Amino acid sequence: MRILLLGGDGFLGRHASAVLRSLPGATVLTAGRRPAHDLRLDLGTAQAGPLGEELAALAPDVVVNFAGAVAGSAVKLAEVNARGPAVLCEALSLGAPKARLVHIGSAGEYGVCAEGESLTEQADARPVGVYGATKLAGSLAVAGSALDAVVLRVFNPVGPGAPAGSLPGRLAAELRRVAPEGADGVVTVGDLSAYRDFVDARDVARAVGLAVAADGPLPRVLNLASGRARPVRAIADGLVAASGFTGRIDESGAGSERSAGVSWQQADVSAAARELGWHPETDLADTLRDLWLDTAGPAPAPVVA
C-alpha cells in the first residue's frame, strides 16, 4: 500500500507518520515544501492539472492530508485551508481517482455548541471566525467530491511535541522558564473557564491509521475527540501537576481570538467507534505528563489562553 502523507512535518502529522509507517506492507511517501520530500508541494499555490500528473506518477493508494494553517492573514488561511483541499480533490480525480483521501478537519468547523450537548457529525456547522470558516470550506470540498474520502474532524489535540502556538505548548514552555523562581513564579494566561474536548495526538494518529486501512467506504465525516468536555483550566492544572510548579497561574492576560465566542465544545465520537473501532485511550493527565517530559518541547514564548 502506497501512502502519500501531506503535512507530515507538523504536530499531528509527525505522530501519524509513525503509525502509517508501522502498517503492514505500507510505503509512506511525503509531500511538502522542503526539497527532501518525495513531492514538492505547496497546496496554497498548487494547480490541479500539474499536480494530477505528479499524483499519477506517484500512484498512491491513499493520500493523508494534514496540511493546513491555523494562523495568518485571511488570504493565507483561505489559500491553504479552503483552496488547498479543493485543488487536491480535483488533482486526485485527474491523476489517482481510485485513491482514498483522509483529510484532517477541525472542531472549529462546528463553532458554537449548546452547553451540555455533544456534537454529532450531523450538527449544523456555524464556525466562528476565518479559521473555522476556511477549514469548513476545505472539508466540504472533500466531503462533496466523488472520491473515496473521509474528513476526520479533530477536536483539541494535545500531546508530546505540542506546538508553541498552542496553549499547552506555550504554557509548558512558560512553566519551564519560570520554574527557577519557585513559589514566586507567575505564569500569566487568559481566561481558562471555557470548556473544550481534548484528545491525545497519538490517539488521533491511531484513528488515521485505522481510516487508511479500513475496508470499504467510510462516512464523509467522523469526529475524533475524547467525548468529554473539560475546562481549559485542566490543561494548566495538569501541567502544573506534571512539572511540580509551585508558583501561581494568573488568568488576567489576553485570551485567544481564535477561541473567543465558543464557551463549550464536546464531541459525540460514537460514529468513529462504530466505523473504525476507534476509542480514545489516553487519559488527559498522562497526555500532559508526556508533554511535560518531552525533551523536544517548544521554546519559551509568551502565553495567552
mmCIF file with all atom_site columns, N, CA and C in Angstrom, residues 25-74:
data_model
loop_
_atom_site.group_PDB
_atom_site.id
_atom_site.type_symbol
_atom_site.label_atom_id
_atom_site.label_alt_id
_atom_site.label_comp_id
_atom_site.label_asym_id
_atom_site.label_entity_id
_atom_site.label_seq_id
_atom_site.pdbx_PDB_ins_code
_atom_site.Cartn_x
_atom_site.Cartn_y
_atom_site.Cartn_z
_atom_site.occupancy
_atom_site.B_iso_or_equiv
_atom_site.pdbx_formal_charge
_atom_site.auth_seq_id
_atom_site.auth_comp_id
_atom_site.auth_asym_id
_atom_site.auth_atom_id
_atom_site.pdbx_PDB_model_num
ATOM 1   N N  . GLY A 1 25 ? 2.987  -3.733 5.122   1.00 0.00 ? 25 GLY A N  1
ATOM 2   C CA . GLY A 1 25 ? 3.097  -3.527 3.683   1.00 0.00 ? 25 GLY A CA 1
ATOM 3   C C  . GLY A 1 25 ? 3.031  -2.089 3.230   1.00 0.00 ? 25 GLY A C  1
ATOM 4   N N  . ALA A 1 26 ? 3.136  -1.139 4.172   1.00 0.00 ? 26 ALA A N  1
ATOM 5   C CA . ALA A 1 26 ? 2.986  0.272  3.813   1.00 0.00 ? 26 ALA A CA 1
ATOM 6   C C  . ALA A 1 26 ? 4.302  0.871  3.330   1.00 0.00 ? 26 ALA A C  1
ATOM 7   N N  . THR A 1 27 ? 4.204  1.659  2.271   1.00 0.00 ? 27 THR A N  1
ATOM 8   C CA . THR A 1 27 ? 5.291  2.525  1.819   1.00 0.00 ? 27 THR A CA 1
ATOM 9   C C  . THR A 1 27 ? 4.788  3.956  1.940   1.00 0.00 ? 27 THR A C  1
ATOM 10  N N  . VAL A 1 28 ? 5.450  4.744  2.778   1.00 0.00 ? 28 VAL A N  1
ATOM 11  C CA . VAL A 1 28 ? 4.994  6.104  3.032   1.00 0.00 ? 28 VAL A CA 1
ATOM 12  C C  . VAL A 1 28 ? 5.852  7.089  2.246   1.00 0.00 ? 28 VAL A C  1
ATOM 13  N N  . LEU A 1 29 ? 5.203  7.840  1.369   1.00 0.00 ? 29 LEU A N  1
ATOM 14  C CA . LEU A 1 29 ? 5.821  8.936  0.634   1.00 0.00 ? 29 LEU A CA 1
ATOM 15  C C  . LEU A 1 29 ? 5.358  10.241 1.274   1.00 0.00 ? 29 LEU A C  1
ATOM 16  N N  . THR A 1 30 ? 6.155  11.287 1.163   1.00 0.00 ? 30 THR A N  1
ATOM 17  C CA . THR A 1 30 ? 5.790  12.548 1.793   1.00 0.00 ? 30 THR A CA 1
ATOM 18  C C  . THR A 1 30 ? 5.744  13.675 0.773   1.00 0.00 ? 30 THR A C  1
ATOM 19  N N  . ALA A 1 31 ? 4.905  14.657 1.073   1.00 0.00 ? 31 ALA A N  1
ATOM 20  C CA . ALA A 1 31 ? 4.779  15.839 0.222   1.00 0.00 ? 31 ALA A CA 1
ATOM 21  C C  . ALA A 1 31 ? 4.863  17.076 1.095   1.00 0.00 ? 31 ALA A C  1
ATOM 22  N N  . GLY A 1 32 ? 5.550  18.096 0.605   1.00 0.00 ? 32 GLY A N  1
ATOM 23  C CA . GLY A 1 32 ? 5.684  19.344 1.341   1.00 0.00 ? 32 GLY A CA 1
ATOM 24  C C  . GLY A 1 32 ? 6.577  20.308 0.581   1.00 0.00 ? 32 GLY A C  1
ATOM 25  N N  . ARG A 1 33 ? 6.861  21.424 1.208   1.00 0.00 ? 33 ARG A N  1
ATOM 26  C CA . ARG A 1 33 ? 7.614  22.479 0.522   1.00 0.00 ? 33 ARG A CA 1
ATOM 27  C C  . ARG A 1 33 ? 9.118  22.244 0.517   1.00 0.00 ? 33 ARG A C  1
ATOM 28  N N  . ARG A 1 34 ? 9.622  21.399 1.429   1.00 0.00 ? 34 ARG A N  1
ATOM 29  C CA . ARG A 1 34 ? 11.069 21.192 1.501   1.00 0.00 ? 34 ARG A CA 1
ATOM 30  C C  . ARG A 1 34 ? 11.547 20.232 0.400   1.00 0.00 ? 34 ARG A C  1
ATOM 31  N N  . PRO A 1 35 ? 12.786 20.407 -0.082  1.00 0.00 ? 35 PRO A N  1
ATOM 32  C CA . PRO A 1 35 ? 13.310 19.545 -1.144  1.00 0.00 ? 35 PRO A CA 1
ATOM 33  C C  . PRO A 1 35 ? 13.390 18.073 -0.759  1.00 0.00 ? 35 PRO A C  1
ATOM 34  N N  . ALA A 1 36 ? 13.483 17.780 0.543   1.00 0.00 ? 36 ALA A N  1
ATOM 35  C CA . ALA A 1 36 ? 13.663 16.395 0.975   1.00 0.00 ? 36 ALA A CA 1
ATOM 36  C C  . ALA A 1 36 ? 12.433 15.525 0.731   1.00 0.00 ? 36 ALA A C  1
ATOM 37  N N  . HIS A 1 37 ? 11.297 16.123 0.433   1.00 0.00 ? 37 HIS A N  1
ATOM 38  C CA . HIS A 1 37 ? 10.067 15.346 0.252   1.00 0.00 ? 37 HIS A CA 1
ATOM 39  C C  . HIS A 1 37 ? 10.059 14.638 -1.101  1.00 0.00 ? 37 HIS A C  1
ATOM 40  N N  . ASP A 1 38 ? 9.280  13.560 -1.172  1.00 0.00 ? 38 ASP A N  1
ATOM 41  C CA . ASP A 1 38 ? 9.116  12.842 -2.436  1.00 0.00 ? 38 ASP A CA 1
ATOM 42  C C  . ASP A 1 38 ? 8.389  13.703 -3.465  1.00 0.00 ? 38 ASP A C  1
ATOM 43  N N  . LEU A 1 39 ? 7.524  14.598 -2.981  1.00 0.00 ? 39 LEU A N  1
ATOM 44  C CA . LEU A 1 39 ? 6.779  15.502 -3.856  1.00 0.00 ? 39 LEU A CA 1
ATOM 45  C C  . LEU A 1 39 ? 6.874  16.906 -3.301  1.00 0.00 ? 39 LEU A C  1
ATOM 46  N N  . ARG A 1 40 ? 7.469  17.815 -4.069  1.00 0.00 ? 40 ARG A N  1
ATOM 47  C CA . ARG A 1 40 ? 7.498  19.217 -3.671  1.00 0.00 ? 40 ARG A CA 1
ATOM 48  C C  . ARG A 1 40 ? 6.114  19.798 -3.907  1.00 0.00 ? 40 ARG A C  1
ATOM 49  N N  . LEU A 1 41 ? 5.479  20.283 -2.830  1.00 0.00 ? 41 LEU A N  1
ATOM 50  C CA . LEU A 1 41 ? 4.087  20.696 -2.947  1.00 0.00 ? 41 LEU A CA 1
ATOM 51  C C  . LEU A 1 41 ? 3.760  21.789 -1.944  1.00 0.00 ? 41 LEU A C  1
ATOM 52  N N  . ASP A 1 42 ? 3.131  22.830 -2.423  1.00 0.00 ? 42 ASP A N  1
ATOM 53  C CA . ASP A 1 42 ? 2.528  23.866 -1.590  1.00 0.00 ? 42 ASP A CA 1
ATOM 54  C C  . ASP A 1 42 ? 1.066  23.947 -2.015  1.00 0.00 ? 42 ASP A C  1
ATOM 55  N N  . LEU A 1 43 ? 0.173  23.415 -1.187  1.00 0.00 ? 43 LEU A N  1
ATOM 56  C CA . LEU A 1 43 ? -1.242 23.365 -1.564  1.00 0.00 ? 43 LEU A CA 1
ATOM 57  C C  . LEU A 1 43 ? -1.846 24.756 -1.714  1.00 0.00 ? 43 LEU A C  1
ATOM 58  N N  . GLY A 1 44 ? -1.218 25.760 -1.119  1.00 0.00 ? 44 GLY A N  1
ATOM 59  C CA . GLY A 1 44 ? -1.747 27.110 -1.243  1.00 0.00 ? 44 GLY A CA 1
ATOM 60  C C  . GLY A 1 44 ? -1.606 27.692 -2.637  1.00 0.00 ? 44 GLY A C  1
ATOM 61  N N  . THR A 1 45 ? -0.669 27.149 -3.414  1.00 0.00 ? 45 THR A N  1
ATOM 62  C CA . THR A 1 45 ? -0.416 27.689 -4.756  1.00 0.00 ? 45 THR A CA 1
ATOM 63  C C  . THR A 1 45 ? -0.503 26.637 -5.851  1.00 0.00 ? 45 THR A C  1
ATOM 64  N N  . ALA A 1 46 ? -0.676 25.374 -5.501  1.00 0.00 ? 46 ALA A N  1
ATOM 65  C CA . ALA A 1 46 ? -0.667 24.288 -6.485  1.00 0.00 ? 46 ALA A CA 1
ATOM 66  C C  . ALA A 1 46 ? -1.799 24.432 -7.499  1.00 0.00 ? 46 ALA A C  1
ATOM 67  N N  . GLN A 1 47 ? -1.559 23.920 -8.705  1.00 0.00 ? 47 GLN A N  1
ATOM 68  C CA . GLN A 1 47 ? -2.567 23.876 -9.754  1.00 0.00 ? 47 GLN A CA 1
ATOM 69  C C  . GLN A 1 47 ? -2.990 22.420 -9.971  1.00 0.00 ? 47 GLN A C  1
ATOM 70  N N  . ALA A 1 48 ? -4.275 22.201 -10.172 1.00 0.00 ? 48 ALA A N  1
ATOM 71  C CA . ALA A 1 48 ? -4.810 20.846 -10.220 1.00 0.00 ? 48 ALA A CA 1
ATOM 72  C C  . ALA A 1 48 ? -4.213 20.007 -11.352 1.00 0.00 ? 48 ALA A C  1
ATOM 73  N N  . GLY A 1 49 ? -4.061 20.586 -12.555 1.00 0.00 ? 49 GLY A N  1
ATOM 74  C CA . GLY A 1 49 ? -3.564 19.813 -13.684 1.00 0.00 ? 49 GLY A CA 1
ATOM 75  C C  . GLY A 1 49 ? -2.175 19.254 -13.469 1.00 0.00 ? 49 GLY A C  1
ATOM 76  N N  . PRO A 1 50 ? -1.177 20.113 -13.220 1.00 0.00 ? 50 PRO A N  1
ATOM 77  C CA . PRO A 1 50 ? 0.174  19.606 -12.958 1.00 0.00 ? 50 PRO A CA 1
ATOM 78  C C  . PRO A 1 50 ? 0.242  18.676 -11.748 1.00 0.00 ? 50 PRO A C  1
ATOM 79  N N  . LEU A 1 51 ? -0.497 18.999 -10.687 1.00 0.00 ? 51 LEU A N  1
ATOM 80  C CA . LEU A 1 51 ? -0.484 18.134 -9.510  1.00 0.00 ? 51 LEU A CA 1
ATOM 81  C C  . LEU A 1 51 ? -1.082 16.772 -9.844  1.00 0.00 ? 51 LEU A C  1
ATOM 82  N N  . GLY A 1 52 ? -2.118 16.751 -10.665 1.00 0.00 ? 52 GLY A N  1
ATOM 83  C CA . GLY A 1 52 ? -2.702 15.479 -11.077 1.00 0.00 ? 52 GLY A CA 1
ATOM 84  C C  . GLY A 1 52 ? -1.694 14.599 -11.800 1.00 0.00 ? 52 GLY A C  1
ATOM 85  N N  . GLU A 1 53 ? -0.859 15.203 -12.632 1.00 0.00 ? 53 GLU A N  1
ATOM 86  C CA . GLU A 1 53 ? 0.168  14.441 -13.339 1.00 0.00 ? 53 GLU A CA 1
ATOM 87  C C  . GLU A 1 53 ? 1.196  13.876 -12.361 1.00 0.00 ? 53 GLU A C  1
ATOM 88  N N  . GLU A 1 54 ? 1.565  14.662 -11.367 1.00 0.00 ? 54 GLU A N  1
ATOM 89  C CA . GLU A 1 54 ? 2.527  14.181 -10.369 1.00 0.00 ? 54 GLU A CA 1
ATOM 90  C C  . GLU A 1 54 ? 1.930  13.059 -9.531  1.00 0.00 ? 54 GLU A C  1
ATOM 91  N N  . LEU A 1 55 ? 0.658  13.178 -9.200  1.00 0.00 ? 55 LEU A N  1
ATOM 92  C CA . LEU A 1 55 ? -0.003 12.120 -8.437  1.00 0.00 ? 55 LEU A CA 1
ATOM 93  C C  . LEU A 1 55 ? -0.104 10.844 -9.257  1.00 0.00 ? 55 LEU A C  1
ATOM 94  N N  . ALA A 1 56 ? -0.368 10.966 -10.537 1.00 0.00 ? 56 ALA A N  1
ATOM 95  C CA . ALA A 1 56 ? -0.432 9.784  -11.404 1.00 0.00 ? 56 ALA A CA 1
ATOM 96  C C  . ALA A 1 56 ? 0.904  9.060  -11.411 1.00 0.00 ? 56 ALA A C  1
ATOM 97  N N  . ALA A 1 57 ? 2.009  9.828  -11.422 1.00 0.00 ? 57 ALA A N  1
ATOM 98  C CA . ALA A 1 57 ? 3.336  9.219  -11.428 1.00 0.00 ? 57 ALA A CA 1
ATOM 99  C C  . ALA A 1 57 ? 3.647  8.531  -10.096 1.00 0.00 ? 57 ALA A C  1
ATOM 100 N N  . LEU A 1 58 ? 3.188  9.109  -8.989  1.00 0.00 ? 58 LEU A N  1
ATOM 101 C CA . LEU A 1 58 ? 3.429  8.510  -7.675  1.00 0.00 ? 58 LEU A CA 1
ATOM 102 C C  . LEU A 1 58 ? 2.517  7.324  -7.398  1.00 0.00 ? 58 LEU A C  1
ATOM 103 N N  . ALA A 1 59 ? 1.338  7.316  -7.993  1.00 0.00 ? 59 ALA A N  1
ATOM 104 C CA . ALA A 1 59 ? 0.361  6.221  -7.874  1.00 0.00 ? 59 ALA A CA 1
ATOM 105 C C  . ALA A 1 59 ? 0.063  5.840  -6.426  1.00 0.00 ? 59 ALA A C  1
ATOM 106 N N  . PRO A 1 60 ? -0.376 6.789  -5.606  1.00 0.00 ? 60 PRO A N  1
ATOM 107 C CA . PRO A 1 60 ? -0.702 6.430  -4.223  1.00 0.00 ? 60 PRO A CA 1
ATOM 108 C C  . PRO A 1 60 ? -2.015 5.667  -4.131  1.00 0.00 ? 60 PRO A C  1
ATOM 109 N N  . ASP A 1 61 ? -2.086 4.775  -3.155  1.00 0.00 ? 61 ASP A N  1
ATOM 110 C CA . ASP A 1 61 ? -3.348 4.101  -2.839  1.00 0.00 ? 61 ASP A CA 1
ATOM 111 C C  . ASP A 1 61 ? -4.168 4.950  -1.865  1.00 0.00 ? 61 ASP A C  1
ATOM 112 N N  . VAL A 1 62 ? -3.470 5.714  -1.037  1.00 0.00 ? 62 VAL A N  1
ATOM 113 C CA . VAL A 1 62 ? -4.112 6.560  -0.032  1.00 0.00 ? 62 VAL A CA 1
ATOM 114 C C  . VAL A 1 62 ? -3.344 7.878  0.042   1.00 0.00 ? 62 VAL A C  1
ATOM 115 N N  . VAL A 1 63 ? -4.067 8.969  0.192   1.00 0.00 ? 63 VAL A N  1
ATOM 116 C CA . VAL A 1 63 ? -3.467 10.275 0.464   1.00 0.00 ? 63 VAL A CA 1
ATOM 117 C C  . VAL A 1 63 ? -4.007 10.757 1.809   1.00 0.00 ? 63 VAL A C  1
ATOM 118 N N  . VAL A 1 64 ? -3.110 11.134 2.706   1.00 0.00 ? 64 VAL A N  1
ATOM 119 C CA . VAL A 1 64 ? -3.487 11.652 4.022   1.00 0.00 ? 64 VAL A CA 1
ATOM 120 C C  . VAL A 1 64 ? -3.066 13.114 4.069   1.00 0.00 ? 64 VAL A C  1
ATOM 121 N N  . ASN A 1 65 ? -4.028 14.002 4.295   1.00 0.00 ? 65 ASN A N  1
ATOM 122 C CA . ASN A 1 65 ? -3.757 15.441 4.224   1.00 0.00 ? 65 ASN A CA 1
ATOM 123 C C  . ASN A 1 65 ? -3.848 16.114 5.588   1.00 0.00 ? 65 ASN A C  1
ATOM 124 N N  . PHE A 1 66 ? -2.687 16.401 6.166   1.00 0.00 ? 66 PHE A N  1
ATOM 125 C CA . PHE A 1 66 ? -2.602 17.185 7.393   1.00 0.00 ? 66 PHE A CA 1
ATOM 126 C C  . PHE A 1 66 ? -2.275 18.639 7.109   1.00 0.00 ? 66 PHE A C  1
ATOM 127 N N  . ALA A 1 67 ? -2.040 18.996 5.855   1.00 0.00 ? 67 ALA A N  1
ATOM 128 C CA . ALA A 1 67 ? -1.623 20.357 5.526   1.00 0.00 ? 67 ALA A CA 1
ATOM 129 C C  . ALA A 1 67 ? -2.717 21.348 5.909   1.00 0.00 ? 67 ALA A C  1
ATOM 130 N N  . GLY A 1 68 ? -2.327 22.413 6.577   1.00 0.00 ? 68 GLY A N  1
ATOM 131 C CA . GLY A 1 68 ? -3.304 23.425 6.988   1.00 0.00 ? 68 GLY A CA 1
ATOM 132 C C  . GLY A 1 68 ? -2.610 24.568 7.691   1.00 0.00 ? 68 GLY A C  1
ATOM 133 N N  . ALA A 1 69 ? -3.313 25.667 7.820   1.00 0.00 ? 69 ALA A N  1
ATOM 134 C CA . ALA A 1 69 ? -2.800 26.849 8.520   1.00 0.00 ? 69 ALA A CA 1
ATOM 135 C C  . ALA A 1 69 ? -3.746 27.195 9.652   1.00 0.00 ? 69 ALA A C  1
ATOM 136 N N  . VAL A 1 70 ? -3.189 27.495 10.830  1.00 0.00 ? 70 VAL A N  1
ATOM 137 C CA . VAL A 1 70 ? -4.011 27.869 11.984  1.00 0.00 ? 70 VAL A CA 1
ATOM 138 C C  . VAL A 1 70 ? -3.934 29.357 12.281  1.00 0.00 ? 70 VAL A C  1
ATOM 139 N N  . ALA A 1 71 ? -3.002 30.047 11.634  1.00 0.00 ? 71 ALA A N  1
ATOM 140 C CA . ALA A 1 71 ? -2.834 31.476 11.875  1.00 0.00 ? 71 ALA A CA 1
ATOM 141 C C  . ALA A 1 71 ? -2.367 32.135 10.591  1.00 0.00 ? 71 ALA A C  1
ATOM 142 N N  . GLY A 1 72 ? -2.465 33.460 10.570  1.00 0.00 ? 72 GLY A N  1
ATOM 143 C CA . GLY A 1 72 ? -2.060 34.216 9.400   1.00 0.00 ? 72 GLY A CA 1
ATOM 144 C C  . GLY A 1 72 ? -3.207 35.046 8.869   1.00 0.00 ? 72 GLY A C  1
ATOM 145 N N  . SER A 1 73 ? -2.972 35.669 7.725   1.00 0.00 ? 73 SER A N  1
ATOM 146 C CA . SER A 1 73 ? -3.995 36.517 7.129   1.00 0.00 ? 73 SER A CA 1
ATOM 147 C C  . SER A 1 73 ? -5.160 35.682 6.613   1.00 0.00 ? 73 SER A C  1
ATOM 148 N N  . ALA A 1 74 ? -6.266 36.367 6.355   1.00 0.00 ? 74 ALA A N  1
ATOM 149 C CA . ALA A 1 74 ? -7.426 35.681 5.794   1.00 0.00 ? 74 ALA A CA 1
ATOM 150 C C  . ALA A 1 74 ? -7.082 35.064 4.444   1.00 0.00 ? 74 ALA A C  1
#
